[in-house]
């Protein structure tokens, strides 16, 4: 470790090394204490401790959530616990301290400076039974922290080590602790293990009888020998133990008088009795243990410590006893001149504050001392005489001195400026020299200097604004938050005013106030003191409706208006309380962060009162095994608690799971006449966590049942509706199946609902273990019937290659007579590994050298276990990876890292190698097969089966071409798979076929690991993509798409880069209904994906409506012409199951169907067509298989024909230089009338000549490069029986959208709005989806989706313009005040639904842009358009290769960076940096943007600029994409 620079750092190190668990108490989870930054750093690097076998656990806790409660569970399980905290936590924790004092816990306390350190936090708890140690310097902080831990271990008692961090702020850094000294002082070699308490010791506040004891070896105290090991046991209550001793007085937690000057050693508690073998720990024991510890430190370091430290002349007559910050005084005394009053003064400080040893204090003083000034830095005095003054007085009352008795004078120490220390000391000694000194003289300022805001003050986390904004949106001016943070409450502290208990009292008072106000209004209505009679009638109406929410809120504005016009004194009096004319929606807030409801007392009071009060309880605790295991921290099920009252509305909601449900719950809660409790989930680890983190945690909790979404409304009984509604549907379906399987567990969960989540979790874990065991046993039983040696093959696979290889190896092993078993690593019971004779491991490489998902748990267990003996097991490892995937030398170790690590680990555990680790490399000629072909024969040779003859011929692997030709024209077994309710998935071959129908099977990757741990299959769901020609939808179609997304999807819509709608999260049971809903909207999904022509894109072109009509008509003609002809789509998705409609079949299962264009195998790969209208290349016309550039007629008004580009394409494989993006090549011009035939013939050439053997080489771009453009053109012209003309001139000026209002030639208005990355959803900050839905209800024109994922509200007549503008403003849809970079950005979906994603994209790009926008502002680039795109993988859905700057996912958090794309979409970019993280991205982009701002030429675009300055070479064609990159890939491993 490096040198320690602060006391907090030195103490944090010792605490980390010396315990099993460190509780880091912080102002907030995102705000560090003096200790936490260091503790979290050690924990993040898994730094091993001295006490803990593995890295100690560091648990962050907020200061306001009863943090010491978390110490009991680990202490009772036999673990050593340390706490790091500010002193502000101590007094609120007094109920715990008396009990914790009897455990070996160490609490390190950094005195809270507010404005100066207040030692009264320490003196107030001096009788709690703890041992107290004080350090002053940086070195003392390290040594006494170690002393505290050793003392706790040896005595079994709690120790509080306190210090003022400011006192050592200027100390020089110190050397790190000596680990051997730490081990020696802690006595780990001789200390007995702590024993867990019995299970029934669960009391928190009630005394459970536990006492710190030690073994009684010799009766005489003077002869007693303290062993290094002390035990702790629970003893029954009894009498005080006393025995004679020569030791000094003590007051450590005893019932003896505080002044403790007598010479009786006291025990740690007043209620302990002796047993024959143990006795309570006494103050003498503490002193002797301290001497032992300090002597060890002294021998090792030369540093010595005593209970009281005296420094100064041996003949001093006066001394200062300081209980406070000593730094300034030490410096001033050391520099004193001989003429100063305090030149011969001594200084006394207490190292051991409790137990207080008066005799040691007396012995530490020179006999010459006659006067002592006691300085106490205590701001909250509760008695006339300070506690330290009384301790010193009683200790020295019998102390003889050369001049008689010692005079002790008390002083109160405040803040002293460094420049006035000398003056302060003079004042102290002048007072001390008086015949009758002044007692309790104040030295320094009580208030101290102005400090920055107290970091331990209450603040509301920014993430909570999601719920606050929903409340504001729903209730507006009616909303009243009784305990809103920051509200003015005269004479009440902010902490108290923010508590739910205080808020409830405030609400009751406000209700009484309104009741009195209603009476005043009734009296006023009968009064004649108004200027006119108008107010009287309105007040009468109001009084009659005062308790009717709807009516009174409607009347209130009119009443207020009449009173305002009246002008009388009575009217003015009523208007002073005009807010009471409204019926408020009154809410109490509860929050872990700032409104902690200790013991749920606020909730209990609300429920017990029956008052009509709404409570919003925000729960921020993420689900974790630790939280579930700690019974003392497990939160009460507030929902169940409230429902048991029977008089309350209860809802459990999560804004990041279902925004709609949150709205419903809040509205229903407000309407309910009685208490309402809305439990709102908002999980985060730190208050500054990103919304993405909160989203991921929410999804896990909801999906796993930890946080079910439901609503409970007792009033529903009156309308014969069910009281309980479960809104988390996926869980509901799984629970129903689960309840059918195990009714006994259901009854148990019903009897103990608060344990329901834990029970279901336990059941899931048991199911998982049972699945592993049954699978293994079934294999074992099968293998017993076979001959030959056993061979177990365990694989870890992400993309299926390792799994396929393992299965193939298993089949080949069987053919050679071996008994083979093939399983995923995570499915294998690890405890059986030592019993295996031959084990083969095959693993691919994920992320940054990580194991694939189905092998991570296995590897975690293998690398951590010390119990597996594999000396009888033979093994071999084959690893799959890419030696160029991480091109930088420092990252080369990631290549095949999982396989290499596994090989080393198994060998370490005694495994015998069958063959050296095999390394498959994607860079080899046959990819990983090259290395595998060399490795497999070595394996057969080692197993003795290499010479087997007559091996059967292996069938070729099934390809996509096989699946298509055997599918009966895209039918496969899709219909049967949809009817299978035992799984949420469909078969692998059907997953390929459903793409042709417009849907992909996916699973939620945020939930994979957690569902696997629960024994559940992945959270399978389907993505549906519509076929929307030209991206044009009517308002009614928009409304139907909105409804489908809410009813069947995840409540969001995605506007894609293919200019269409996309829905995510559609579960299999709803898939057919969703498909039917889309078709009822006169839309379809067929051929939206798959190896066919897909959705055709068209420029939105809002300013040229007639021309847009022409182009859109052509796109529809092409689309319809190239549509597949199979009737399978109609049969599977649209036909009723009970319909008599049947297909005629011949030759077995072959359906009589016909595909005149595609044939039974369709195209080799996907096929995309787009149409661009110059000067706008907003469809990226160069990026598609066919790009049509619209050419206007001579008048420039109507469509004449098209320039035809072919061979564009974006798909690439990382580090595979045989794959590359390509821009389209010009074939020439062709008239519009036959352009659909041109597209057909181009597609047919690709159909017949495209590569059907290698899908990575199957796109049209490779066909053209293999043939040559001229040859390809000739084949197309041959089928066309016509020639292409020379291309017509055209010019592109941009490929981004033009935002804002525009008028077309017919006077119609069009508004192009910004939809970031195309995600249409409602959030608390931005109710976008609701706004668009409301607009669609009144809009008379079209909705035009753009290829850049934005939306054009098209065809708004002037008469409707003001109305539409008002609605856009109301829902914040008119906001275009974004940076040019953000407006020009685009991202694909990526995580969590895309199975190909390697990194985040849609969820991360907005965050990255935010971090760059400050730089843009600084350099005057905010309005400049720079095209930035991001994708989660290299398949290029957001067309990143054409962007001026692009980031393509390489691994989670790591991206390849590309520069130099053309602003008009005409030029490919090129690799600049590989595998860089956010920090490197920002380090590159910020200086580059500044340079662009300073050095660019007039009109020069960013992509052109980086080429001109030599940062990147231009990419002139696709085949040169990998050449002359800025960062050459190194072959060195």
PDB file of N, CA and C in Angstrom, residues 425-452:
ATOM      1  N   UNK A 425      -3.668  31.544  25.037  1.00  0.00           N
ATOM      2  CA  UNK A 425      -2.871  30.926  26.101  1.00  0.00           C
ATOM      3  C   UNK A 425      -2.538  31.930  27.204  1.00  0.00           C
ATOM      4  N   UNK A 426      -2.214  33.161  26.806  1.00  0.00           N
ATOM      5  CA  UNK A 426      -1.946  34.187  27.819  1.00  0.00           C
ATOM      6  C   UNK A 426      -3.162  34.396  28.702  1.00  0.00           C
ATOM      7  N   UNK A 427      -4.346  34.442  28.086  1.00  0.00           N
ATOM      8  CA  UNK A 427      -5.565  34.634  28.873  1.00  0.00           C
ATOM      9  C   UNK A 427      -5.814  33.482  29.828  1.00  0.00           C
ATOM     10  N   UNK A 428      -5.570  32.254  29.344  1.00  0.00           N
ATOM     11  CA  UNK A 428      -5.778  31.079  30.198  1.00  0.00           C
ATOM     12  C   UNK A 428      -4.861  31.125  31.413  1.00  0.00           C
ATOM     13  N   UNK A 429      -3.570  31.450  31.193  1.00  0.00           N
ATOM     14  CA  UNK A 429      -2.615  31.421  32.299  1.00  0.00           C
ATOM     15  C   UNK A 429      -2.726  32.643  33.189  1.00  0.00           C
ATOM     16  N   UNK A 430      -3.207  33.741  32.647  1.00  0.00           N
ATOM     17  CA  UNK A 430      -3.490  34.881  33.513  1.00  0.00           C
ATOM     18  C   UNK A 430      -4.637  34.550  34.460  1.00  0.00           C
ATOM     19  N   UNK A 431      -5.669  33.890  33.934  1.00  0.00           N
ATOM     20  CA  UNK A 431      -6.781  33.471  34.791  1.00  0.00           C
ATOM     21  C   UNK A 431      -6.317  32.434  35.803  1.00  0.00           C
ATOM     22  N   UNK A 432      -5.449  31.511  35.353  1.00  0.00           N
ATOM     23  CA  UNK A 432      -4.971  30.442  36.223  1.00  0.00           C
ATOM     24  C   UNK A 432      -4.124  31.000  37.368  1.00  0.00           C
ATOM     25  N   UNK A 433      -3.453  32.117  37.131  1.00  0.00           N
ATOM     26  CA  UNK A 433      -2.568  32.684  38.159  1.00  0.00           C
ATOM     27  C   UNK A 433      -3.301  33.518  39.186  1.00  0.00           C
ATOM     28  N   UNK A 434      -4.586  33.806  38.969  1.00  0.00           N
ATOM     29  CA  UNK A 434      -5.356  34.590  39.924  1.00  0.00           C
ATOM     30  C   UNK A 434      -5.560  33.814  41.214  1.00  0.00           C
ATOM     31  N   UNK A 435      -5.692  34.559  42.281  1.00  0.00           N
ATOM     32  CA  UNK A 435      -5.942  33.906  43.573  1.00  0.00           C
ATOM     33  C   UNK A 435      -7.262  33.154  43.537  1.00  0.00           C
ATOM     34  N   UNK A 436      -8.242  33.757  42.874  1.00  0.00           N
ATOM     35  CA  UNK A 436      -9.553  33.087  42.705  1.00  0.00           C
ATOM     36  C   UNK A 436      -9.883  33.088  41.227  1.00  0.00           C
ATOM     37  N   UNK A 437      -9.427  32.072  40.494  1.00  0.00           N
ATOM     38  CA  UNK A 437      -9.645  32.051  39.032  1.00  0.00           C
ATOM     39  C   UNK A 437     -11.132  31.945  38.685  1.00  0.00           C
ATOM     40  N   UNK A 438     -11.440  32.454  37.502  1.00  0.00           N
ATOM     41  CA  UNK A 438     -12.800  32.291  36.990  1.00  0.00           C
ATOM     42  C   UNK A 438     -12.969  30.865  36.457  1.00  0.00           C
ATOM     43  N   UNK A 439     -14.044  30.210  36.911  1.00  0.00           N
ATOM     44  CA  UNK A 439     -14.345  28.872  36.394  1.00  0.00           C
ATOM     45  C   UNK A 439     -15.219  28.976  35.144  1.00  0.00           C
ATOM     46  N   UNK A 440     -15.075  27.998  34.262  1.00  0.00           N
ATOM     47  CA  UNK A 440     -15.868  27.916  33.022  1.00  0.00           C
ATOM     48  C   UNK A 440     -15.660  29.122  32.120  1.00  0.00           C
ATOM     49  N   UNK A 441     -14.457  29.680  32.156  1.00  0.00           N
ATOM     50  CA  UNK A 441     -14.136  30.790  31.270  1.00  0.00           C
ATOM     51  C   UNK A 441     -14.109  30.291  29.827  1.00  0.00           C
ATOM     52  N   UNK A 442     -14.784  31.007  28.929  1.00  0.00           N
ATOM     53  CA  UNK A 442     -14.818  30.605  27.517  1.00  0.00           C
ATOM     54  C   UNK A 442     -13.587  31.120  26.804  1.00  0.00           C
ATOM     55  N   UNK A 443     -12.905  30.209  26.104  1.00  0.00           N
ATOM     56  CA  UNK A 443     -11.702  30.543  25.353  1.00  0.00           C
ATOM     57  C   UNK A 443     -12.003  30.350  23.876  1.00  0.00           C
ATOM     58  N   UNK A 444     -11.931  31.415  23.096  1.00  0.00           N
ATOM     59  CA  UNK A 444     -12.233  31.318  21.673  1.00  0.00           C
ATOM     60  C   UNK A 444     -13.701  31.575  21.399  1.00  0.00           C
ATOM     61  N   UNK A 445     -14.071  31.446  20.135  1.00  0.00           N
ATOM     62  CA  UNK A 445     -15.441  31.715  19.680  1.00  0.00           C
ATOM     63  C   UNK A 445     -16.274  30.446  19.709  1.00  0.00           C
ATOM     64  N   UNK A 446     -17.475  30.580  20.196  1.00  0.00           N
ATOM     65  CA  UNK A 446     -18.369  29.407  20.220  1.00  0.00           C
ATOM     66  C   UNK A 446     -18.878  29.068  18.823  1.00  0.00           C
ATOM     67  N   UNK A 447     -19.087  30.093  18.006  1.00  0.00           N
ATOM     68  CA  UNK A 447     -19.676  29.861  16.677  1.00  0.00           C
ATOM     69  C   UNK A 447     -18.651  29.419  15.647  1.00  0.00           C
ATOM     70  N   UNK A 448     -17.458  29.913  15.732  1.00  0.00           N
ATOM     71  CA  UNK A 448     -16.437  29.508  14.777  1.00  0.00           C
ATOM     72  C   UNK A 448     -16.635  30.144  13.416  1.00  0.00           C
ATOM     73  N   UNK A 449     -15.814  29.753  12.455  1.00  0.00           N
ATOM     74  CA  UNK A 449     -15.866  30.354  11.107  1.00  0.00           C
ATOM     75  C   UNK A 449     -17.050  29.815  10.322  1.00  0.00           C
ATOM     76  N   UNK A 450     -17.351  30.515   9.232  1.00  0.00           N
ATOM     77  CA  UNK A 450     -18.388  30.020   8.333  1.00  0.00           C
ATOM     78  C   UNK A 450     -17.858  28.819   7.577  1.00  0.00           C
ATOM     79  N   UNK A 451     -18.649  27.747   7.556  1.00  0.00           N
ATOM     80  CA  UNK A 451     -18.253  26.514   6.869  1.00  0.00           C
ATOM     81  C   UNK A 451     -19.141  26.312   5.662  1.00  0.00           C
ATOM     82  N   UNK A 452     -18.695  25.526   4.721  1.00  0.00           N
ATOM     83  CA  UNK A 452     -19.600  25.138   3.629  1.00  0.00           C
ATOM     84  C   UNK A 452     -20.783  24.367   4.192  1.00  0.00           C
TER      85      UNK A 452
END
